[in-house]
Amino acid sequence: MSTYVYGITTGSHSSLPDGMEGVGEPARQVRIIKEGDLAAVVSDAPEGLRPKRRDLLAHQNVLAETGAAASVLPMRFGSVSPDDAAVAGVLAERADHFKERLEALAGKVEYNVKATHDEEAVLHRVMSENPEVRALTEANRKAGGGSYDDKLRLGEVVVAAVQHREVEDAAELQRALEPVAAAISVGPESTGWLANLSFLVERASAEDFIAAVEEVRKGQPHLEVRLHGPLPPYSFVEPGPSEPAETHH
């Protein structure tokens, strides 16, 4: 039977709370596969697993319980290996990498920050900041609304100015939050968001990070900022560009 993997932790963390249940219906019993100094937190994999709310919560709960006692590298929902032997093989093969990551992520959590523009507020800001937009708007107003071409030109200039503002705001958001984070991972571009950023944050200084997000909200009222977390550090299991991995010889 294939093996469902929740996360990887140190070999010294060899016990789980009694009767811990994972994904599946009926829920599969969670167990540990030890290999050298490492251990994988696993269960049997249910057939045809789908990301249903119950199973997503079970996955998160196993990680939360394991992470409460020791550092854990979280695997994303749906990580399945052919069998226990294959899991042990990966632990052995990538031991140095997993140990380095466990050390790097100890005591840290992930926060995801997404931002979008408040349409009305950003248009107001573009109007006040951009001389070309102001001049064209004024010229059209004086001309009783302006010709079709004039309106088209104004529309193009406004769209370009808003797009420029998106790039500027994404960079500004990153600059404001980077100093209070240990590392950053830029997420895939997703429709509707001008920024999708994941930050690795020391659990002990999470309040400082949340306060920094609040400062951005106050200082940039034309931005709608969504904060999600604390999460297991899914985006940092592999080292990102802002955090080079140690080279092992």
Coordinates of N, CA and C in Angstrom, one line a residue:
M1 N 0.8 -1.2 0.0 CA 0.0 0.0 0.0 C 0.9 1.3 0.0
S2 N 0.4 2.3 -0.8 CA 1.2 3.5 -0.8 C 1.2 4.3 0.5
T3 N 2.2 5.1 0.7 CA 2.4 5.8 2.0 C 2.2 7.3 1.9
Y4 N 1.3 7.9 2.7 CA 1.0 9.3 2.7 C 2.0 10.0 3.7
V5 N 2.7 11.0 3.2 CA 3.7 11.7 4.0 C 3.2 13.1 4.5
Y6 N 3.2 13.3 5.8 CA 2.8 14.6 6.4 C 4.0 15.5 6.5
G7 N 5.1 15.0 7.0 CA 6.3 15.8 7.2 C 7.5 15.0 7.6
I8 N 8.6 15.7 7.7 CA 9.9 15.1 8.1 C 10.4 15.8 9.4
T9 N 10.9 15.0 10.3 CA 11.4 15.6 11.6 C 12.6 14.8 12.0
T10 N 13.1 15.2 13.2 CA 14.4 14.5 13.6 C 14.1 13.1 14.1
G11 N 15.0 12.2 14.0 CA 14.9 10.8 14.5 C 14.6 10.7 16.0
S12 N 15.1 11.7 16.7 CA 14.9 11.7 18.2 C 13.4 11.9 18.5
H13 N 12.7 12.5 17.6 CA 11.2 12.7 17.8 C 10.5 11.4 17.4
S14 N 10.6 10.4 18.2 CA 10.1 9.1 17.7 C 8.7 8.7 18.2
S15 N 8.1 9.6 19.0 CA 6.8 9.2 19.5 C 5.7 10.2 19.1
L16 N 4.5 9.8 18.9 CA 3.4 10.7 18.6 C 2.3 10.5 19.7
P17 N 1.4 11.5 19.8 CA 0.3 11.3 20.7 C -0.4 10.0 20.4
D18 N -0.9 9.2 21.4 CA -1.5 8.0 21.2 C -2.8 8.1 20.3
G19 N -2.9 7.2 19.3 CA -4.1 7.2 18.4 C -4.2 8.4 17.5
M20 N -3.1 9.1 17.2 CA -3.2 10.2 16.3 C -3.8 9.8 14.9
E21 N -4.8 10.5 14.5 CA -5.4 10.1 13.2 C -5.1 11.1 12.1
G22 N -5.0 10.6 10.9 CA -4.7 11.5 9.8 C -5.8 11.5 8.7
V23 N -5.4 11.5 7.5 CA -6.3 11.7 6.4 C -7.1 10.4 6.1
G24 N -8.2 10.5 5.4 CA -8.9 9.3 5.0 C -10.2 9.1 5.8
E25 N -11.1 8.3 5.2 CA -12.3 8.0 5.9 C -12.6 6.5 5.8
P26 N -12.5 5.7 6.8 CA -12.1 6.1 8.1 C -10.6 6.6 8.2
A27 N -10.4 7.5 9.2 CA -9.0 8.1 9.3 C -7.9 7.1 9.5
R28 N -6.8 7.2 8.8 CA -5.7 6.3 8.9 C -4.9 6.7 10.2
Q29 N -4.3 5.7 10.8 CA -3.5 5.9 12.0 C -2.1 6.5 11.5
V30 N -1.7 7.5 12.2 CA -0.4 8.1 11.9 C 0.7 7.4 12.6
R31 N 1.8 7.2 11.9 CA 3.0 6.5 12.5 C 4.3 7.1 12.0
I32 N 5.4 6.6 12.5 CA 6.7 7.2 12.2 C 7.6 6.1 11.5
I33 N 8.3 6.6 10.4 CA 9.3 5.8 9.8 C 10.7 6.4 10.1
K34 N 11.5 5.7 10.8 CA 12.8 6.2 11.2 C 13.9 5.8 10.2
E35 N 14.8 6.7 9.9 CA 15.9 6.4 9.0 C 17.1 7.2 9.5
G36 N 18.1 6.6 10.1 CA 19.3 7.4 10.6 C 18.8 8.4 11.6
D37 N 19.2 9.7 11.4 CA 18.9 10.8 12.3 C 17.5 11.4 12.0
L38 N 16.8 10.9 11.0 CA 15.6 11.5 10.6 C 14.4 10.6 10.7
A39 N 13.2 11.2 10.7 CA 12.0 10.4 10.8 C 10.9 11.1 9.9
A40 N 10.1 10.2 9.2 CA 9.0 10.8 8.5 C 7.7 10.4 9.2
V41 N 6.8 11.4 9.3 CA 5.5 11.2 9.9 C 4.5 10.8 8.7
V42 N 4.0 9.6 8.8 CA 3.2 9.0 7.7 C 2.0 8.3 8.2
S43 N 1.2 7.9 7.2 CA 0.1 7.0 7.4 C -0.1 6.2 6.1
D44 N -0.9 5.2 6.1 CA -1.3 4.6 4.9 C -2.1 5.6 4.0
A45 N -1.9 5.6 2.7 CA -2.6 6.5 1.9 C -3.9 6.0 1.5
P46 N -5.0 6.8 1.7 CA -6.3 6.4 1.2 C -6.4 6.4 -0.3
E47 N -7.3 5.6 -0.8 CA -7.5 5.6 -2.3 C -8.2 6.9 -2.7
G48 N -7.8 7.4 -3.9 CA -8.5 8.5 -4.5 C -8.7 9.7 -3.5
L49 N -7.6 10.1 -2.8 CA -7.7 11.2 -1.9 C -7.9 12.6 -2.6
R50 N -8.9 13.3 -2.2 CA -9.2 14.7 -2.7 C -9.0 15.7 -1.6
P51 N -8.7 17.0 -2.0 CA -8.6 18.0 -0.9 C -9.9 18.4 -0.3
K52 N -10.5 17.5 0.4 CA -11.8 17.9 1.1 C -11.4 18.6 2.4
R53 N -12.3 19.4 2.9 CA -12.0 20.1 4.2 C -11.5 19.2 5.3
R54 N -12.2 18.1 5.5 CA -11.9 17.2 6.6 C -10.4 16.7 6.5
D55 N -10.0 16.4 5.3 CA -8.7 15.8 5.1 C -7.6 16.9 5.1
L56 N -7.9 18.1 4.6 CA -7.0 19.2 4.7 C -6.7 19.6 6.2
L57 N -7.8 19.6 7.0 CA -7.7 19.9 8.4 C -6.9 18.8 9.1
A58 N -7.1 17.5 8.7 CA -6.4 16.4 9.4 C -4.9 16.5 9.1
H59 N -4.6 16.9 7.8 CA -3.2 17.1 7.4 C -2.5 18.2 8.3
Q60 N -3.2 19.3 8.4 CA -2.7 20.4 9.2 C -2.6 20.0 10.7
N61 N -3.5 19.3 11.2 CA -3.5 18.9 12.6 C -2.3 18.0 12.9
V62 N -2.0 17.1 12.0 CA -0.9 16.2 12.3 C 0.4 17.0 12.3
L63 N 0.5 18.0 11.4 CA 1.7 18.9 11.4 C 1.8 19.7 12.6
A64 N 0.6 20.3 13.1 CA 0.6 21.1 14.3 C 1.0 20.3 15.5
E65 N 0.5 19.1 15.6 CA 0.8 18.2 16.8 C 2.3 17.9 16.8
T66 N 2.8 17.5 15.6 CA 4.2 17.1 15.5 C 5.1 18.3 15.7
G67 N 4.7 19.5 15.1 CA 5.5 20.7 15.2 C 5.5 21.3 16.6
A68 N 4.6 20.9 17.5 CA 4.5 21.5 18.8 C 5.7 20.9 19.7
A69 N 6.1 19.7 19.3 CA 7.2 19.1 20.1 C 8.6 19.2 19.5
A70 N 8.6 19.4 18.2 CA 9.9 19.4 17.5 C 9.8 20.1 16.1
S71 N 10.9 20.5 15.6 CA 10.9 21.2 14.3 C 10.4 20.1 13.2
V72 N 9.6 20.6 12.3 CA 9.1 19.6 11.3 C 9.1 20.3 9.9
L73 N 9.5 19.5 8.9 CA 9.5 20.0 7.5 C 8.1 19.6 7.0
P74 N 7.2 20.5 6.7 CA 5.9 20.1 6.3 C 5.9 19.7 4.8
M75 N 5.2 18.6 4.5 CA 5.0 18.3 3.1 C 3.6 18.9 2.7
R76 N 3.4 19.2 1.4 CA 2.1 19.7 1.0 C 1.1 18.6 1.0
F77 N -0.2 19.0 1.1 CA -1.3 18.0 1.1 C -1.2 17.2 -0.2
G78 N -1.3 15.9 0.0 CA -1.4 15.0 -1.1 C 0.0 14.4 -1.5
S79 N 1.0 14.5 -0.6 CA 2.3 13.9 -0.9 C 2.3 12.4 -0.6
V80 N 2.4 11.6 -1.6 CA 2.3 10.2 -1.5 C 3.5 9.5 -2.1
S81 N 4.0 8.5 -1.4 CA 5.2 7.7 -1.8 C 4.7 6.3 -2.1
P82 N 5.4 5.5 -3.0 CA 5.0 4.2 -3.3 C 4.8 3.3 -2.0
D83 N 5.7 3.3 -1.1 CA 5.6 2.5 0.1 C 6.6 3.0 1.2
D84 N 6.6 2.4 2.3 CA 7.5 2.8 3.4 C 9.0 2.8 3.1
A85 N 9.4 1.8 2.3 CA 10.8 1.6 1.9 C 11.2 2.8 1.0
A86 N 10.3 3.3 0.2 CA 10.6 4.4 -0.7 C 10.8 5.7 0.1
V87 N 10.0 5.9 1.2 CA 10.1 7.0 2.1 C 11.5 7.0 2.8
A88 N 11.8 5.8 3.3 CA 13.1 5.6 4.0 C 14.3 5.9 3.1
G89 N 14.1 5.5 1.8 CA 15.2 5.7 0.8 C 15.4 7.2 0.5
V90 N 14.3 8.0 0.5 CA 14.4 9.4 0.2 C 15.1 10.1 1.5
L91 N 14.7 9.6 2.7 CA 15.3 10.2 3.9 C 16.8 10.0 3.9
A92 N 17.2 8.8 3.5 CA 18.7 8.5 3.5 C 19.4 9.3 2.4
E93 N 18.8 9.3 1.2 CA 19.4 10.0 0.1 C 19.6 11.5 0.3
R94 N 18.6 12.1 0.9 CA 18.6 13.6 1.0 C 18.8 14.0 2.5
A95 N 19.5 13.2 3.3 CA 19.7 13.4 4.7 C 20.3 14.8 5.0
D96 N 21.4 15.1 4.3 CA 22.0 16.4 4.6 C 21.1 17.6 4.3
H97 N 20.4 17.5 3.2 CA 19.4 18.6 2.8 C 18.4 18.7 3.9
F98 N 17.7 17.6 4.3 CA 16.6 17.7 5.3 C 17.1 18.2 6.6
K99 N 18.3 17.8 7.0 CA 18.9 18.3 8.3 C 19.1 19.8 8.3
E100 N 19.7 20.2 7.2 CA 20.0 21.7 7.0 C 18.7 22.5 7.1
R101 N 17.6 22.0 6.4 CA 16.3 22.7 6.4 C 15.7 22.6 7.8
L102 N 15.8 21.5 8.5 CA 15.2 21.4 9.8 C 15.8 22.5 10.7
E103 N 17.1 22.6 10.6 CA 17.9 23.6 11.4 C 17.4 25.0 11.0
A104 N 17.4 25.3 9.7 CA 17.0 26.6 9.2 C 15.6 27.0 9.6
L105 N 14.7 26.0 9.7 CA 13.3 26.3 9.9 C 12.9 26.2 11.4
A106 N 13.8 25.8 12.3 CA 13.5 25.6 13.7 C 12.9 26.9 14.3
G107 N 11.8 26.8 14.9 CA 11.2 28.0 15.6 C 10.6 29.0 14.7
K108 N 10.4 28.6 13.4 CA 9.9 29.6 12.4 C 8.5 29.2 11.8
V109 N 7.7 30.2 11.4 CA 6.5 29.9 10.8 C 6.4 30.7 9.5
E110 N 5.4 30.4 8.7 CA 5.2 31.1 7.5 C 3.9 32.0 7.5
Y111 N 4.1 33.2 7.0 CA 2.9 34.1 6.8 C 2.8 34.4 5.3
N112 N 1.6 34.3 4.7 CA 1.4 34.6 3.3 C 0.7 36.0 3.3
V113 N 1.3 36.9 2.4 CA 0.7 38.2 2.3 C 0.3 38.4 0.8
K114 N -0.9 38.7 0.6 CA -1.4 39.0 -0.8 C -1.9 40.4 -0.8
A115 N -1.7 41.1 -1.9 CA -2.2 42.5 -1.9 C -2.9 42.8 -3.3
T116 N -3.9 43.6 -3.2 CA -4.5 44.1 -4.5 C -4.9 45.6 -4.3
H117 N -5.3 46.2 -5.4 CA -5.6 47.6 -5.3 C -7.1 47.8 -5.0
D118 N -7.4 48.8 -4.1 CA -8.8 49.3 -4.0 C -8.9 50.2 -5.2
E119 N -9.8 49.7 -6.2 CA -9.9 50.4 -7.5 C -10.1 51.9 -7.4
E120 N -11.1 52.3 -6.6 CA -11.4 53.7 -6.5 C -10.2 54.5 -6.0
A121 N -9.6 53.9 -4.9 CA -8.6 54.6 -4.2 C -7.3 54.8 -5.1
V122 N -7.0 53.7 -5.9 CA -5.8 53.8 -6.7 C -6.0 54.8 -7.9
L123 N -7.2 54.8 -8.4 CA -7.5 55.8 -9.5 C -7.4 57.2 -8.9
H124 N -7.8 57.4 -7.7 CA -7.7 58.7 -7.1 C -6.2 59.1 -6.9
R125 N -5.5 58.1 -6.5 CA -4.0 58.3 -6.3 C -3.3 58.6 -7.6
V126 N -3.6 57.8 -8.6 CA -3.0 58.0 -9.9 C -3.3 59.4 -10.5
M127 N -4.6 59.8 -10.3 CA -5.0 61.2 -10.7 C -4.2 62.3 -10.0
S128 N -3.9 62.1 -8.7 CA -3.2 63.1 -8.0 C -1.7 63.1 -8.2
E129 N -1.2 61.9 -8.5 CA 0.3 61.8 -8.7 C 0.8 62.0 -10.1
N130 N 0.0 61.7 -11.1 CA 0.5 61.6 -12.5 C 0.1 62.9 -13.3
P131 N 1.1 63.7 -13.6 CA 0.8 65.0 -14.3 C 0.1 64.8 -15.7
E132 N 0.5 63.7 -16.4 CA -0.1 63.4 -17.7 C -1.6 63.1 -17.6
V133 N -1.9 62.3 -16.6 CA -3.3 62.0 -16.4 C -4.1 63.3 -16.0
R134 N -3.5 64.1 -15.2 CA -4.2 65.3 -14.8 C -4.4 66.2 -16.0
A135 N -3.4 66.4 -16.8 CA -3.4 67.3 -17.9 C -4.5 66.8 -18.9
L136 N -4.5 65.5 -19.2 CA -5.5 65.0 -20.2 C -6.9 65.1 -19.7
T137 N -7.1 64.8 -18.4 CA -8.4 64.9 -17.8 C -8.9 66.3 -17.9
E138 N -8.0 67.3 -17.5 CA -8.4 68.7 -17.6 C -8.7 69.1 -19.0
A139 N -7.9 68.7 -20.0 CA -8.1 69.0 -21.4 C -9.5 68.5 -21.9
N140 N -9.8 67.2 -21.5 CA -11.1 66.6 -21.9 C -12.2 67.4 -21.2
R141 N -12.0 67.8 -20.0 CA -13.1 68.5 -19.3 C -13.4 69.8 -20.0
K142 N -12.4 70.5 -20.4 CA -12.5 71.8 -21.0 C -13.2 71.6 -22.4
A143 N -12.9 70.5 -23.0 CA -13.5 70.2 -24.3 C -14.8 69.5 -24.2
G144 N -15.5 69.7 -23.1 CA -16.8 69.1 -22.9 C -16.8 67.6 -22.9
G145 N -15.7 67.0 -22.4 CA -15.6 65.5 -22.4 C -14.6 65.0 -23.3
G146 N -14.3 65.7 -24.4 CA -13.2 65.3 -25.3 C -13.8 64.3 -26.3
S147 N -13.0 64.2 -27.4 CA -13.4 63.3 -28.5 C -13.2 61.8 -28.1
Y148 N -13.7 60.9 -28.9 CA -13.5 59.5 -28.6 C -12.1 59.1 -28.5
D149 N -11.2 59.7 -29.4 CA -9.8 59.4 -29.3 C -9.2 60.0 -28.1
D150 N -9.6 61.2 -27.7 CA -9.1 61.8 -26.4 C -9.4 60.9 -25.2
K151 N -10.7 60.4 -25.2 CA -11.1 59.5 -24.1 C -10.3 58.2 -24.1
L152 N -10.0 57.7 -25.3 CA -9.3 56.4 -25.4 C -7.8 56.7 -24.9
R153 N -7.3 57.8 -25.3 CA -5.9 58.1 -24.9 C -5.8 58.2 -23.4
L154 N -6.8 58.9 -22.8 CA -6.8 59.0 -21.3 C -6.9 57.7 -20.7
G155 N -7.8 56.8 -21.2 CA -8.0 55.5 -20.7 C -6.7 54.7 -20.7
E156 N -5.9 54.8 -21.8 CA -4.6 54.0 -22.0 C -3.6 54.5 -21.0
V157 N -3.6 55.9 -20.8 CA -2.6 56.5 -19.9 C -2.9 56.0 -18.4
V158 N -4.2 56.0 -18.1 CA -4.6 55.6 -16.7 C -4.3 54.2 -16.5
V159 N -4.6 53.3 -17.5 CA -4.2 51.8 -17.3 C -2.7 51.7 -17.1
A160 N -1.9 52.4 -17.9 CA -0.4 52.2 -17.8 C 0.0 52.7 -16.4
A161 N -0.6 53.8 -15.9 CA -0.2 54.4 -14.7 C -0.6 53.5 -13.5
V162 N -1.7 52.8 -13.6 CA -2.1 51.8 -12.6 C -1.2 50.6 -12.6
Q163 N -0.9 50.1 -13.8 CA 0.1 49.0 -13.9 C 1.4 49.3 -13.3
H164 N 1.9 50.5 -13.5 CA 3.2 51.0 -13.0 C 3.1 51.0 -11.5
R165 N 1.9 51.5 -11.0 CA 1.7 51.6 -9.5 C 1.7 50.2 -8.9
E166 N 1.1 49.2 -9.6 CA 1.1 47.8 -9.1 C 2.5 47.3 -8.9
V167 N 3.4 47.6 -9.8 CA 4.8 47.1 -9.7 C 5.5 47.8 -8.6
E168 N 5.3 49.1 -8.5 CA 5.9 49.9 -7.4 C 5.4 49.5 -6.0
D169 N 4.1 49.2 -5.9 CA 3.5 48.8 -4.6 C 3.9 47.4 -4.2
A170 N 4.1 46.5 -5.2 CA 4.6 45.2 -4.8 C 6.0 45.3 -4.3
A171 N 6.8 46.1 -4.9 CA 8.2 46.2 -4.5 C 8.2 46.9 -3.1
E172 N 7.4 47.9 -2.9 CA 7.3 48.6 -1.6 C 6.9 47.7 -0.5
L173 N 5.9 46.9 -0.8 CA 5.4 45.9 0.2 C 6.5 45.0 0.7
Q174 N 7.2 44.5 -0.3 CA 8.3 43.5 0.0 C 9.4 44.2 0.8
R175 N 9.7 45.5 0.4 CA 10.8 46.3 1.2 C 10.4 46.5 2.6
A176 N 9.1 46.7 2.8 CA 8.6 47.1 4.2 C 8.6 45.8 5.1
L177 N 8.4 44.6 4.5 CA 8.2 43.5 5.4 C 9.5 42.6 5.5
E178 N 10.4 42.7 4.5 CA 11.6 41.9 4.5 C 12.4 42.1 5.8
P179 N 12.6 43.3 6.3 CA 13.4 43.4 7.5 C 12.9 42.7 8.7
V180 N 11.6 42.3 8.8 CA 11.1 41.6 9.9 C 10.8 40.1 9.7
A181 N 11.4 39.7 8.6 CA 11.3 38.2 8.2 C 12.7 37.6 8.0
A182 N 12.8 36.3 8.2 CA 14.1 35.6 8.1 C 14.3 35.3 6.6
A183 N 13.3 35.1 5.8 CA 13.4 34.8 4.4 C 12.1 35.1 3.7
I184 N 12.2 35.2 2.4 CA 11.0 35.5 1.6 C 10.9 34.6 0.4
S185 N 9.7 34.2 0.0 CA 9.5 33.3 -1.1 C 8.4 34.0 -2.0
V186 N 8.7 34.4 -3.2 CA 7.7 35.0 -4.1 C 6.9 33.9 -4.7
G187 N 5.6 34.0 -4.4 CA 4.7 33.0 -4.9 C 4.3 33.2 -6.4
P188 N 3.7 32.2 -7.0 CA 3.3 32.3 -8.4 C 2.3 33.5 -8.5
E189 N 2.4 34.2 -9.7 CA 1.5 35.3 -9.9 C 0.1 34.7 -10.0
S190 N -0.9 35.3 -9.2 CA -2.2 34.8 -9.3 C -3.1 35.9 -9.7
T191 N -4.1 35.6 -10.5 CA -5.0 36.6 -11.0 C -5.6 37.4 -9.9
G192 N -5.6 38.8 -10.1 CA -6.3 39.6 -9.1 C -5.4 40.2 -8.0
W193 N -4.2 39.6 -7.9 CA -3.3 40.1 -6.8 C -2.1 40.7 -7.5
L194 N -1.7 41.9 -6.9 CA -0.4 42.5 -7.4 C 0.8 41.9 -6.7
A195 N 0.6 41.3 -5.6 CA 1.7 40.6 -4.8 C 1.2 39.4 -4.2
N196 N 2.0 38.3 -4.2 CA 1.7 37.1 -3.5 C 3.0 36.6 -2.9
L197 N 3.2 37.0 -1.6 CA 4.5 36.8 -1.0 C 4.4 35.9 0.3
S198 N 5.3 35.0 0.4 CA 5.4 34.2 1.7 C 6.6 34.6 2.4
F199 N 6.5 34.8 3.7 CA 7.6 35.2 4.6 C 7.8 34.2 5.7
L200 N 9.1 33.9 5.9 CA 9.5 33.0 7.0 C 9.8 33.9 8.2
V201 N 9.1 33.6 9.3 CA 9.1 34.5 10.4 C 9.4 33.7 11.7
E202 N 10.3 34.3 12.5 CA 10.6 33.7 13.8 C 9.3 33.7 14.6
R203 N 8.9 32.5 15.2 CA 7.7 32.5 15.9 C 7.6 33.5 17.1
A204 N 8.8 33.7 17.7 CA 8.9 34.6 18.8 C 8.7 36.1 18.4
S205 N 9.0 36.4 17.1 CA 8.8 37.8 16.7 C 7.6 38.0 15.7
A206 N 6.7 37.1 15.7 CA 5.5 37.1 14.8 C 4.7 38.4 15.0
E207 N 4.6 38.9 16.3 CA 3.9 40.1 16.6 C 4.5 41.3 15.8
D208 N 5.8 41.3 15.7 CA 6.5 42.4 15.0 C 6.1 42.4 13.5
F209 N 6.0 41.2 13.0 CA 5.7 41.0 11.6 C 4.2 41.5 11.3
I210 N 3.3 41.1 12.2 CA 1.9 41.5 12.1 C 1.8 43.0 12.2
A211 N 2.6 43.6 13.1 CA 2.5 45.0 13.2 C 3.0 45.7 12.0
A212 N 4.1 45.2 11.3 CA 4.6 45.7 10.1 C 3.6 45.7 9.0
V213 N 2.8 44.6 8.9 CA 1.7 44.5 7.9 C 0.7 45.6 8.2
E214 N 0.4 45.8 9.5 CA -0.6 46.8 9.8 C -0.2 48.2 9.4
E215 N 1.2 48.4 9.6 CA 1.7 49.7 9.2 C 1.5 50.0 7.7
V216 N 1.8 48.9 6.9 CA 1.6 49.0 5.4 C 0.1 49.4 5.2
R217 N -0.8 48.7 5.8 CA -2.2 49.0 5.6 C -2.6 50.4 5.9
K218 N -2.0 51.0 7.0 CA -2.3 52.4 7.4 C -1.6 53.3 6.4
G219 N -0.4 53.0 6.0 CA 0.4 54.0 5.2 C 0.0 53.9 3.7
Q220 N -0.6 52.8 3.3 CA -1.0 52.6 1.9 C -2.5 52.3 1.8
P221 N -3.4 53.3 2.1 CA -4.8 53.0 2.1 C -5.4 52.5 0.8
H222 N -4.7 52.7 -0.3 CA -5.2 52.3 -1.6 C -4.9 50.8 -1.9
L223 N -4.2 50.2 -0.9 CA -3.9 48.7 -1.0 C -4.8 47.9 -0.1
E224 N -5.3 46.8 -0.6 CA -6.0 45.8 0.3 C -5.0 44.7 0.5
V225 N -4.6 44.5 1.8 CA -3.6 43.5 2.1 C -4.3 42.4 2.9
R226 N -4.0 41.2 2.4 CA -4.6 40.0 3.1 C -3.4 39.2 3.8
L227 N -3.6 38.9 5.0 CA -2.5 38.2 5.8 C -3.1 36.8 6.2
H228 N -2.3 35.8 5.9 CA -2.8 34.4 6.2 C -1.6 33.7 7.0
G229 N -1.9 33.3 8.2 CA -0.9 32.6 9.0 C -1.2 32.7 10.4
P230 N -0.4 32.1 11.3 CA 0.8 31.4 11.0 C 0.5 30.0 10.3
L231 N 1.4 29.6 9.4 CA 1.3 28.4 8.7 C 2.5 27.6 8.9
P232 N 2.5 26.2 8.7 CA 3.7 25.5 8.6 C 4.6 26.1 7.4
P233 N 5.9 26.1 7.5 CA 6.7 26.8 6.4 C 6.8 26.0 5.1
Y234 N 5.6 25.8 4.5 CA 5.6 25.0 3.2 C 6.5 25.6 2.1
S235 N 6.5 26.9 2.0 CA 7.3 27.5 0.9 C 8.8 27.5 1.1
F236 N 9.2 27.0 2.3 CA 10.7 27.0 2.6 C 11.3 25.7 2.8
V237 N 10.6 24.6 2.4 CA 11.1 23.3 2.5 C 12.3 23.1 1.6
E238 N 12.2 23.7 0.4 CA 13.4 23.9 -0.5 C 13.9 25.3 -0.3
P239 N 15.3 25.5 -0.2 CA 15.8 26.8 0.0 C 15.4 27.7 -1.2
G240 N 15.0 28.9 -0.9 CA 14.6 29.9 -1.9 C 15.8 30.7 -2.3
P241 N 15.5 31.6 -3.4 CA 16.6 32.4 -3.9 C 17.2 33.4 -2.8
S242 N 16.3 33.8 -1.9 CA 16.8 34.8 -0.9 C 17.5 34.1 0.3
E243 N 17.6 32.8 0.2 CA 18.2 32.0 1.3 C 19.0 30.8 0.8
P244 N 20.3 31.1 0.3 CA 21.0 30.0 -0.3 C 21.3 28.9 0.7
A245 N 21.2 27.7 0.1 CA 21.5 26.5 1.0 C 22.9 26.3 1.2
E246 N 23.2 25.8 2.4 CA 24.7 25.5 2.6 C 25.2 24.5 1.6
T247 N 26.4 24.6 1.2 CA 26.9 23.6 0.3 C 27.6 22.5 1.2
H248 N 27.2 21.3 1.0 CA 27.8 20.2 1.7 C 28.8 19.4 0.8
H249 N 30.0 19.2 1.4 CA 31.0 18.6 0.6 C 31.2 17.2 1.1

